[in-house]
Coordinates of C-alpha atoms in Angstrom, one line a residue:
X77 CA 68.4 79.2 100.6
X78 CA 65.7 79.2 103.7
X79 CA 61.5 78.0 102.4
X80 CA 63.3 75.1 100.9
X81 CA 65.1 71.7 101.6
X82 CA 67.8 73.2 98.9
X83 CA 68.0 69.4 98.0
X84 CA 65.8 67.1 94.9
X85 CA 65.9 63.4 94.9
X86 CA 67.4 61.8 91.7
X87 CA 66.1 58.5 90.7
X88 CA 67.6 56.3 87.9
X89 CA 65.2 53.8 86.9
X90 CA 68.2 52.1 84.7
X91 CA 69.8 51.3 87.3
X92 CA 67.1 51.5 90.9
X93 CA 69.4 53.9 92.2
X94 CA 68.3 56.7 94.3
X95 CA 70.7 59.9 95.2
X96 CA 70.1 63.3 97.3
X97 CA 71.3 66.0 95.0
X98 CA 72.0 69.4 96.2
X99 CA 70.9 72.6 94.4
X100 CA 73.8 75.2 94.1
X101 CA 72.0 78.5 95.9
X102 CA 72.8 80.8 93.0
X103 CA 70.6 78.4 91.1
X104 CA 67.3 78.7 93.7
X105 CA 67.9 82.2 93.4
X106 CA 67.7 82.8 90.0
X107 CA 64.8 80.4 89.1
X108 CA 63.3 80.2 92.6
X109 CA 61.7 76.6 92.6
X110 CA 58.7 74.9 90.6
X111 CA 58.7 75.3 87.1
X112 CA 61.5 77.6 86.7
X113 CA 64.0 75.4 88.9
X114 CA 62.4 72.7 86.6
X115 CA 62.8 74.1 83.5
X116 CA 66.4 74.8 84.5
X117 CA 67.3 71.6 85.1
X118 CA 65.7 70.2 82.1
X119 CA 67.8 72.6 80.4
X120 CA 70.9 71.7 81.7
X121 CA 70.4 67.7 81.7
X122 CA 68.8 66.7 78.9
X123 CA 70.7 66.0 75.4
X124 CA 69.1 67.5 72.1
X125 CA 66.6 65.9 70.0
X126 CA 65.8 63.2 72.1
X127 CA 62.4 61.3 71.5
X128 CA 60.1 62.3 74.6
X129 CA 59.4 58.7 74.9
X130 CA 63.0 57.6 75.4
X131 CA 63.8 56.7 78.7
X132 CA 66.5 59.4 78.7
X133 CA 63.5 62.0 79.0
X134 CA 63.4 63.1 82.6
X135 CA 60.1 64.1 84.6
X136 CA 61.1 66.3 87.3
X137 CA 58.7 66.9 89.9
X138 CA 59.2 70.2 92.0
X139 CA 57.6 72.8 94.8
X140 CA 58.7 76.3 95.8
X141 CA 59.4 77.9 99.0
X142 CA 55.7 78.8 100.0
X143 CA 55.2 74.8 99.8
X144 CA 54.2 73.6 103.4
X145 CA 54.3 77.3 105.4
X146 CA 51.2 79.4 105.9
X147 CA 51.0 81.1 102.9
X148 CA 47.3 81.0 101.1
X149 CA 47.4 78.3 98.0
X150 CA 50.5 76.8 99.1
X151 CA 49.5 73.3 97.7
X152 CA 50.6 73.5 94.3
X153 CA 53.8 72.0 92.5
X154 CA 55.0 71.9 89.1
X155 CA 56.1 69.2 86.7
X156 CA 58.8 69.7 83.7
X157 CA 59.2 67.6 80.8
X158 CA 59.9 67.2 77.4
X159 CA 56.3 66.8 75.7
X160 CA 55.4 63.6 73.7
X161 CA 52.9 66.0 72.2
X162 CA 54.0 69.2 71.4
X163 CA 58.0 67.8 70.6
X164 CA 59.2 70.8 73.0
X165 CA 59.5 72.3 76.6
X166 CA 56.4 71.3 79.2
X167 CA 55.5 72.8 81.9
X168 CA 52.0 71.6 84.2
X169 CA 51.2 72.1 88.1
X170 CA 48.9 70.5 90.1
X171 CA 47.2 71.0 93.6
X172 CA 45.8 69.0 96.2
X173 CA 48.5 67.4 99.2
X174 CA 51.8 65.6 97.4
X175 CA 53.6 68.6 96.6
X176 CA 53.6 69.4 100.6
X177 CA 53.8 66.2 101.7
X178 CA 57.3 65.7 99.2
X179 CA 58.7 68.7 100.6
X180 CA 57.7 67.4 104.4
X181 CA 59.9 64.1 103.1
X182 CA 62.6 66.6 102.9
X183 CA 62.8 66.9 99.3
X184 CA 61.9 70.0 97.2
X185 CA 61.4 68.0 94.3
X186 CA 61.8 64.2 92.3
X187 CA 63.8 63.8 89.7
X188 CA 63.4 60.6 87.4
X189 CA 65.6 59.3 84.1
X190 CA 65.7 56.4 82.7
X191 CA 63.0 53.2 82.5
X192 CA 62.2 50.1 84.5
X193 CA 62.1 47.0 83.1
X194 CA 58.9 46.3 84.7
X195 CA 56.0 47.8 86.1
X196 CA 57.1 49.2 89.4
X197 CA 56.1 52.1 91.9
X198 CA 58.3 54.7 94.1
X199 CA 57.7 55.1 97.7
X200 CA 59.3 58.3 99.5
X201 CA 59.0 57.4 103.0
X202 CA 59.8 60.5 105.9
X203 CA 63.1 59.6 107.7
X204 CA 63.4 56.1 105.4
X205 CA 65.6 55.8 102.4
X206 CA 63.1 55.8 99.2
X207 CA 62.5 52.6 97.5
X208 CA 61.2 50.8 94.3
X209 CA 58.6 48.3 94.5
X210 CA 56.7 46.1 92.1
X211 CA 53.8 47.0 90.4
X212 CA 52.6 43.8 88.1
X213 CA 49.2 43.5 90.2
X214 CA 48.4 47.4 89.7
X215 CA 49.4 47.6 85.9
X216 CA 46.2 48.0 84.1
X217 CA 43.8 49.2 86.4
X218 CA 42.0 53.0 86.7
X219 CA 43.8 55.1 88.8
X220 CA 41.0 55.4 91.3
X221 CA 41.4 51.2 91.8
X222 CA 45.1 52.3 92.1
X223 CA 45.4 54.8 94.6
X224 CA 42.9 52.3 96.9
X225 CA 45.1 49.1 96.0
X226 CA 47.9 51.3 97.2
X227 CA 46.0 52.3 100.4
X228 CA 45.9 48.7 101.2
X229 CA 49.5 48.2 101.0
X230 CA 51.1 51.4 102.3
X231 CA 48.4 53.0 104.7
X232 CA 45.6 55.0 103.6
X233 CA 47.8 58.5 104.9
X234 CA 49.4 58.5 101.8
X235 CA 49.8 60.9 98.3
X236 CA 50.0 59.5 95.1
X237 CA 51.2 60.1 91.6
X238 CA 49.3 57.7 89.5
X239 CA 49.2 57.2 85.3
X240 CA 46.2 55.0 84.5
X241 CA 45.5 52.8 80.7
X242 CA 46.4 56.0 78.8
X243 CA 49.5 56.6 80.8
X244 CA 50.6 52.7 80.3
X245 CA 49.5 52.4 76.5
X246 CA 51.4 55.4 75.7
X247 CA 48.1 57.7 74.6
X248 CA 49.9 60.9 73.7
X249 CA 47.1 62.9 75.6
X250 CA 47.5 60.9 78.6
X251 CA 47.7 62.7 82.2
X252 CA 49.5 62.3 85.7
X253 CA 46.9 61.9 88.0
X254 CA 47.3 63.3 91.5
X255 CA 45.3 61.2 94.0
X256 CA 42.9 59.7 91.3
X257 CA 40.7 63.4 91.2
X258 CA 43.7 66.3 90.6
X259 CA 46.1 66.2 87.2
X260 CA 49.0 66.9 85.5
X261 CA 47.0 66.9 82.7
X262 CA 48.3 68.5 79.3
X263 CA 51.1 67.5 77.1
X264 CA 50.6 63.6 77.7
X265 CA 53.4 64.0 80.5
X266 CA 51.4 60.4 81.8
X267 CA 52.5 58.3 78.0
X268 CA 56.0 59.8 79.6
X269 CA 55.6 58.2 82.9
X270 CA 54.4 55.5 81.7
X271 CA 56.9 55.1 78.9
X272 CA 59.1 54.5 82.2
X273 CA 57.3 51.7 83.3
X274 CA 56.2 54.1 86.6
X275 CA 52.9 53.1 87.8
X276 CA 52.9 55.9 90.9
X277 CA 54.8 57.9 92.9
X278 CA 53.6 57.8 96.4
X279 CA 54.7 59.7 99.5
X280 CA 54.1 58.9 102.9
X281 CA 55.3 59.9 106.8
X282 CA 56.8 63.4 106.2
X283 CA 57.4 65.3 109.1
X284 CA 59.8 67.9 108.3
X285 CA 59.0 71.5 109.1
X286 CA 59.9 74.4 106.4
X287 CA 62.3 76.9 108.2
X288 CA 61.3 80.2 107.3
X289 CA 63.3 83.0 108.1
X290 CA 61.2 85.6 109.6
X291 CA 57.6 83.9 110.5
X292 CA 56.1 86.7 112.7
X293 CA 56.5 88.9 109.8
X294 CA 55.1 86.5 107.2
X295 CA 52.0 85.7 109.6
X296 CA 51.4 89.5 109.4
X297 CA 51.8 89.5 106.1
X298 CA 49.4 86.1 105.3
X299 CA 47.0 87.9 107.8
X300 CA 46.7 91.2 105.2
X301 CA 46.5 88.7 102.2
X302 CA 43.5 86.4 103.5
X303 CA 41.7 89.6 104.2
X304 CA 41.8 90.3 100.9
X305 CA 41.0 86.8 99.6
X306 CA 37.8 87.6 101.6
X307 CA 36.6 90.3 100.2
X308 CA 37.4 90.2 96.6
X309 CA 34.3 88.6 94.7
X310 CA 35.6 86.3 92.7
X311 CA 37.6 84.6 95.2
X312 CA 35.0 85.3 98.1
X313 CA 32.1 84.1 96.4
X314 CA 32.5 83.0 92.5
X315 CA 34.7 80.5 92.9
X316 CA 34.3 79.0 96.4
X317 CA 30.0 79.1 95.1
X318 CA 30.2 78.0 91.8
X319 CA 34.1 77.2 90.8
X320 CA 35.5 77.5 87.3
X321 CA 32.3 76.5 85.4
X322 CA 30.8 79.6 86.6
X323 CA 32.6 81.1 83.3
X324 CA 30.1 79.0 81.3
X325 CA 27.6 81.6 81.4
X326 CA 29.9 84.9 81.0
X327 CA 32.4 83.4 78.1
X328 CA 29.2 82.2 76.1
X329 CA 27.5 85.5 76.4
X330 CA 30.7 87.1 75.3
X331 CA 30.2 85.0 72.2
X332 CA 33.7 83.3 72.6
X333 CA 32.4 79.9 74.0
X334 CA 34.0 77.8 70.8
X335 CA 30.8 75.5 69.8
X336 CA 31.3 72.1 67.6
X337 CA 35.4 72.3 66.9
X338 CA 35.7 76.1 67.3
X339 CA 33.0 76.5 64.5
X340 CA 30.7 78.8 66.2
X341 CA 31.1 81.1 69.5
X342 CA 27.7 80.9 71.3
X343 CA 24.7 78.6 72.2
X344 CA 22.0 79.1 74.3
X345 CA 21.9 75.9 75.4
X346 CA 25.2 76.4 77.1
X347 CA 23.7 77.1 80.4
X348 CA 22.3 73.8 80.8
X349 CA 25.8 73.5 81.4
X350 CA 27.0 75.6 83.5
X351 CA 28.7 76.2 87.2
X352 CA 24.9 77.2 88.3
X353 CA 23.5 73.8 87.2
X354 CA 26.4 71.3 88.2
X355 CA 25.8 73.7 91.8
X356 CA 21.9 72.6 92.2
X357 CA 22.1 69.1 90.3
X358 CA 25.3 67.5 91.1
X359 CA 27.8 69.3 93.9
X360 CA 27.9 66.6 96.9
X361 CA 30.0 68.9 98.9
X362 CA 33.6 71.6 98.5
X363 CA 36.9 70.5 98.5
X364 CA 40.3 71.9 98.1
X365 CA 44.0 72.0 98.1
X366 CA 46.4 72.2 100.9
X367 CA 45.7 75.8 102.7
X368 CA 43.3 77.3 100.8
X369 CA 41.0 79.2 101.4
X370 CA 39.0 79.2 98.3
X371 CA 38.0 75.7 97.9
X372 CA 36.7 75.9 94.3
X373 CA 36.9 71.8 94.1
X374 CA 33.7 70.0 93.8
X375 CA 32.8 66.3 94.2
X376 CA 29.8 65.8 92.2
X377 CA 27.4 62.9 91.3
X378 CA 25.9 62.0 88.0
X379 CA 23.8 59.5 87.6
X380 CA 25.4 56.4 89.0
X381 CA 28.7 57.6 88.7
X382 CA 30.6 60.1 91.3
X383 CA 33.7 62.2 90.9
X384 CA 35.4 65.6 91.0
X385 CA 34.2 68.1 88.7
X386 CA 34.0 69.3 86.1
X387 CA 36.0 72.5 85.9
X388 CA 35.3 74.9 83.3
X389 CA 37.8 74.0 80.3
X390 CA 36.2 69.8 81.3
X391 CA 32.7 70.5 80.9
X392 CA 33.3 72.6 77.4
X393 CA 35.8 70.2 75.9
X394 CA 33.7 67.3 77.1
X395 CA 30.5 69.3 76.6
X396 CA 29.4 72.2 73.6
X397 CA 32.8 71.6 71.9
X398 CA 31.0 68.2 70.9
X399 CA 27.8 69.9 70.5
X400 CA 26.7 68.0 73.6
X401 CA 24.5 69.8 76.2
X402 CA 23.8 66.6 78.9
X403 CA 25.8 67.5 81.9
X404 CA 25.5 63.6 83.2
X405 CA 27.2 62.7 80.1
X406 CA 29.3 65.0 80.2
X407 CA 30.1 65.0 84.2
X408 CA 30.3 61.1 83.6
X409 CA 33.0 61.3 80.5
X410 CA 34.8 63.9 82.6
X411 CA 35.3 60.8 85.5
X412 CA 36.4 58.5 83.0
X413 CA 39.0 60.7 81.3
X414 CA 40.0 60.8 84.9
X415 CA 40.2 57.2 86.2
X416 CA 41.9 56.4 82.6
X417 CA 44.3 59.3 82.9
X418 CA 43.3 61.4 80.2
X419 CA 43.3 65.2 79.7
X420 CA 40.0 66.2 79.0
X421 CA 40.9 69.2 76.7
X422 CA 42.4 67.4 74.1
X423 CA 40.5 64.6 74.6
X424 CA 37.5 66.6 74.1
X425 CA 39.0 68.7 71.1
X426 CA 40.5 65.9 69.4
X427 CA 37.0 64.2 69.3
X428 CA 35.7 67.4 68.4
X429 CA 38.4 66.9 65.4
X430 CA 37.2 63.9 64.6
X431 CA 33.9 65.0 64.4
X432 CA 34.2 67.8 61.8
X433 CA 36.2 65.5 59.7
X434 CA 33.0 63.4 59.9
X435 CA 30.8 66.3 59.0
X436 CA 33.4 66.9 56.0
X437 CA 33.0 63.7 54.8
X438 CA 36.5 62.4 55.7
X439 CA 35.4 60.4 57.9
X440 CA 33.5 57.3 57.8
X441 CA 32.8 57.1 62.0
X442 CA 29.1 57.2 62.9
X443 CA 30.4 57.8 66.5
X444 CA 31.9 60.6 65.8
X445 CA 28.9 63.1 64.9
X446 CA 28.1 66.5 67.3
X447 CA 25.6 65.8 69.5
X448 CA 26.0 62.1 70.2
X449 CA 25.7 61.4 73.6
X450 CA 25.3 57.1 73.3
X451 CA 28.9 57.0 72.1
X452 CA 31.0 59.3 74.2
X453 CA 32.3 57.4 76.7
X454 CA 32.8 54.5 74.7
X455 CA 35.3 56.7 72.7
X456 CA 36.9 57.5 76.0
X457 CA 38.0 54.2 77.0
X458 CA 38.9 53.4 73.2
X459 CA 41.3 56.0 73.5
X460 CA 42.7 55.0 77.0
X461 CA 42.9 51.6 75.8
X462 CA 44.1 52.5 72.0
X463 CA 41.5 50.5 70.3
X464 CA 39.7 51.7 66.7
X465 CA 39.1 54.9 66.4
X466 CA 41.2 55.4 69.8
X467 CA 44.2 54.8 68.4
X468 CA 44.7 58.2 66.3
X469 CA 42.4 60.3 68.5
X470 CA 44.6 59.5 71.2
X471 CA 48.0 61.3 69.1
X472 CA 46.0 64.9 69.4
X473 CA 44.2 66.5 66.9
X474 CA 47.5 67.7 65.2
X475 CA 48.5 64.3 64.2
X476 CA 44.8 62.9 63.0
X477 CA 43.8 65.9 61.1
X478 CA 47.1 65.4 59.4
X479 CA 46.3 62.1 58.4
X480 CA 43.0 62.9 56.8
X481 CA 45.1 66.0 55.0
X482 CA 43.0 68.0 56.6
X483 CA 45.4 70.3 59.2
X484 CA 43.0 73.4 59.7
X485 CA 40.3 71.1 61.5
X486 CA 42.9 70.6 64.3
X487 CA 42.5 73.4 67.1
X488 CA 46.0 73.1 68.6
X489 CA 49.1 75.5 68.8
X490 CA 52.2 73.3 68.8
X491 CA 50.4 70.2 69.4
X492 CA 48.5 71.2 72.3
X493 CA 44.9 71.4 72.3
X494 CA 42.8 75.2 72.8
X495 CA 41.2 75.6 75.5
X496 CA 37.5 77.0 76.2
X497 CA 38.2 80.5 75.3
X498 CA 37.9 81.2 71.0
X499 CA 40.9 83.7 70.5
X500 CA 38.6 85.3 68.0
X501 CA 36.8 86.8 70.8
X502 CA 39.8 87.9 72.7
X503 CA 42.5 89.8 71.1
X504 CA 45.6 89.8 73.5
X505 CA 44.7 86.3 74.7
X506 CA 45.2 85.1 71.1
X507 CA 48.3 86.4 70.8
X508 CA 49.0 84.6 74.2
X509 CA 48.3 80.7 72.5
X510 CA 50.2 81.9 69.6
X511 CA 53.5 83.0 71.5
X512 CA 53.2 79.9 74.3
X513 CA 56.3 78.2 75.1
X514 CA 54.0 75.0 75.9
X515 CA 51.5 75.7 73.4
X516 CA 47.6 76.1 73.4
X517 CA 47.5 77.2 77.0
X518 CA 45.3 80.3 78.0
X519 CA 47.1 80.1 81.7
X520 CA 50.8 80.8 80.3
X521 CA 49.2 84.4 80.1
X522 CA 46.2 85.1 81.1
X523 CA 45.1 87.7 79.1
X524 CA 41.0 87.3 79.7
X525 CA 41.9 88.3 83.6
X526 CA 42.4 91.8 81.9
X527 CA 40.3 91.7 78.6
X528 CA 37.0 90.3 79.7
X529 CA 37.2 90.5 83.8
X530 CA 38.8 93.9 84.5
X531 CA 41.5 92.3 86.7
X532 CA 42.7 94.7 87.5
X533 CA 41.8 97.5 84.6
X534 CA 39.0 96.5 81.7
X535 CA 41.0 96.9 78.5
X536 CA 39.4 96.3 74.9
X537 CA 39.0 93.0 73.9
X538 CA 39.1 93.1 70.0
X539 CA 41.8 96.2 70.0
X540 CA 45.2 95.2 69.0
X541 CA 46.8 98.5 71.1
X542 CA 49.4 97.5 73.7
X543 CA 48.8 94.1 74.0
X544 CA 52.1 92.7 73.3
X545 CA 53.4 94.6 75.9
X546 CA 50.5 93.5 78.8
X547 CA 51.4 89.7 77.5
X548 CA 54.9 90.2 78.1
X549 CA 54.5 91.3 81.8
X550 CA 51.8 88.5 82.2
X551 CA 53.7 85.6 80.7
X552 CA 56.7 86.6 83.3
X553 CA 54.2 87.3 86.0
X554 CA 52.6 83.7 85.6
X555 CA 56.5 82.2 85.2
X556 CA 57.0 83.6 88.6
X557 CA 53.6 81.9 90.2
X558 CA 54.3 78.8 88.6
X559 CA 58.3 78.9 90.4
X560 CA 56.6 79.9 93.2
X561 CA 54.7 77.8 93.5
X562 CA 51.2 79.4 94.2
X563 CA 47.9 78.8 92.9
X564 CA 46.5 80.9 89.8
X565 CA 43.0 81.8 91.9
X566 CA 44.9 83.7 94.2
X567 CA 46.1 86.1 91.6
X568 CA 42.5 87.3 91.4
X569 CA 43.2 89.2 95.1
X570 CA 46.7 89.5 95.1
X571 CA 49.8 90.7 93.0
X572 CA 53.5 90.3 92.9
X573 CA 53.9 92.7 96.4
X574 CA 51.9 90.3 98.0
X575 CA 54.0 87.8 96.5
X576 CA 57.2 89.6 96.8
X577 CA 56.8 90.6 100.5
X578 CA 56.0 86.5 101.0
X579 CA 59.2 85.2 99.7
X580 CA 61.5 88.2 101.6
X581 CA 59.7 86.8 104.9
X582 CA 60.5 83.3 104.2
X583 CA 64.4 83.4 102.7
X584 CA 65.5 86.6 103.9
X585 CA 66.6 87.8 100.5
X586 CA 65.7 91.1 99.3
X587 CA 63.1 90.6 96.7
X588 CA 61.2 93.4 95.2
X589 CA 58.7 93.0 92.5
X590 CA 61.1 93.9 89.8
X591 CA 63.3 91.4 90.3
X592 CA 60.3 88.6 90.5
X593 CA 59.9 90.1 87.4
X594 CA 63.5 89.8 86.3
X595 CA 63.5 86.1 87.3
X596 CA 59.9 85.3 85.3
X597 CA 61.6 86.7 82.3
X598 CA 64.5 84.7 82.9
X599 CA 62.5 81.7 82.9
X600 CA 60.7 82.5 80.2
X601 CA 63.6 83.1 77.5
X602 CA 65.4 79.9 79.0
X603 CA 61.8 78.1 77.9
X604 CA 62.0 79.4 74.5
X605 CA 65.5 78.8 73.5
X606 CA 64.9 75.1 74.6
X607 CA 62.3 75.0 72.0
X608 CA 64.1 76.8 69.3
X609 CA 66.8 74.3 69.8
X610 CA 64.4 71.4 69.6
X611 CA 63.2 72.8 66.2
X612 CA 60.5 75.0 67.3
X613 CA 60.6 78.3 66.0
X614 CA 58.6 81.1 64.4
X615 CA 56.9 79.1 62.3
X616 CA 54.7 77.7 65.5
X617 CA 54.0 80.9 67.1
X618 CA 50.6 80.9 65.1
X619 CA 46.9 79.7 65.2
X620 CA 45.0 77.6 63.0
X621 CA 43.9 79.4 59.9
X622 CA 40.4 79.6 60.9
X623 CA 41.3 81.9 63.7
X624 CA 43.3 84.2 61.0
X625 CA 40.5 84.5 58.1
X626 CA 37.4 83.1 59.4
X627 CA 35.0 85.7 61.1
X628 CA 32.2 84.3 63.4
X629 CA 29.1 84.3 62.3
X630 CA 26.7 84.9 65.6
X631 CA 27.2 85.9 69.4
X632 CA 29.2 89.1 71.0
X633 CA 32.3 88.4 68.7
X634 CA 31.0 88.3 65.5
X635 CA 33.1 89.2 62.4
X636 CA 36.2 89.4 64.1
X637 CA 39.3 87.5 63.4
X638 CA 43.0 87.7 65.1
X639 CA 45.1 90.1 63.5
X640 CA 48.4 88.2 64.6
X641 CA 51.3 88.6 62.4
X642 CA 51.1 92.8 63.3
X643 CA 50.9 91.9 67.3
X644 CA 53.9 89.0 66.6
X645 CA 55.8 91.4 65.5
X646 CA 55.7 93.8 68.3
X647 CA 55.7 91.1 70.7
X648 CA 59.2 89.8 69.4
X649 CA 60.6 93.3 69.7
X650 CA 59.4 93.6 73.2
X651 CA 60.4 90.5 74.4
X652 CA 64.0 91.2 72.7
X653 CA 63.7 89.0 70.1
X654 CA 64.9 88.8 66.6
X655 CA 62.9 89.2 63.2
X656 CA 63.0 84.9 64.0
X657 CA 61.4 85.0 67.3
X658 CA 64.5 84.1 69.0
X659 CA 66.3 85.6 72.2
X660 CA 68.9 88.1 71.2
X661 CA 72.3 87.2 72.9
X662 CA 72.3 90.1 74.7
X663 CA 69.7 89.5 76.4
X664 CA 70.3 86.2 77.6
X665 CA 73.6 87.9 78.7
X666 CA 71.6 90.8 80.8
X667 CA 69.4 87.5 82.4
X668 CA 72.6 85.4 82.9
X669 CA 71.1 82.6 80.8
X670 CA 73.9 79.8 79.3
X671 CA 72.5 77.0 77.3
X672 CA 74.1 74.8 75.1

């Protein structure tokens, strides 16, 4: 298929062996690339009930047909694995440059299985055989120092996926850092890489160009898309000027900005950590991913430390969710999470779980107190190094809360900590959390775009009417975006009609919007039956109890709870699933899904 190299690099760490594996055309046409292709390969190759930290678990990194072309925001790529945090399917994507240069080295993806006996890293260089190099001197280093050392060894022009101490120590909220400042952040994927004794994957020197079916037509479509990105307010000004943290004031005003472990939805002090404050006080320069005209990233300096971000979710999780409104403290904690390789969302929400346990008298640790700025950085270090209370926080909020018989204090779905939108203030998003295959994720089906930002049309955020139908559409759409692979933010300006035109010009295959949505539906259903096989079912399609029976007491979302059960029944019907939330056999046949 044009737009792809049509092959993966398969790495067997048990035997230090590399193989080039072709990907059948029919699989590429049915799953495209990125998330979809990763999910397909994992479902075929991974036996049931494997412990996620077992060497048999796989890490599957993959790009899509857009990668390395002129399509705007094509620099992202995907990771699929089985999560040690949720014990289910996990998909993630990251930006920067690694995915494009992996493709330029001749591979659409890298499939890593097995485990090394000693720490090492993989080097993939264009025109040369991949090799594994010893990395005992890198083990224990933070991600920033590791990248610097790798550049000393392999040359400055490299891109690298790296784990920090958290991944090495198998912390279940560990991330894989992409060039030290971007992340495959969620689901404990860094622990999977750590369990394989794999410190890094390095790419360099690739020069293969993407073969495009009709470059003239693609150029024409891209010009129209770029003009659209330049005129839509969010992509023209909001994200470029303020970054993702522009959301802080908006979500707080709506009374759905989670405070103190989702116990409140509004606090007037939130403006102190807003995107406007970051832009004025911390930002040094803007930066962006490969081929990105939006450039929402921020290089910042906070006190005597500097780094990237914090993004919206990070500034919330490490700030107001902990009762902290000091921008320097929040930013420095964010930098440390990146250096140690820790997911900022799960980190912050698991810490806030501990703070609520402390508040309820179930835990005796003075450092875990809402508003305590002096201990936050030390807690992050303890998580990374598995020391003291950090041992329990690093297991994630579900296991942490269960240890103290207080499950209601864990703000998660399927084991994955919830992000910075209180579901009581956005009912469609609440249903999205509950039914997300990877757990507590807002991006799987971003209903907030409709309920809050009126893109493309404003709908009542408190009504249940039509929400299951719209959510299914958004979830299928996101699955195809993640498989193409393209940035979510491009979707504020562009739609599936643009994506279908790009894909047709690149591949020469007659994709249209309905075909893309069918592919998205196929991917979502395959993920679902993978989870069912692993014991994740209807009982897990739910929310923490406080969202179902405890209304918010202040702010613009005051008095609301989530009427989940009625929406869930309708959602299963729209999906073509049975009353237990399992895809029906006729649906699987229609979508050409075969799964053992």
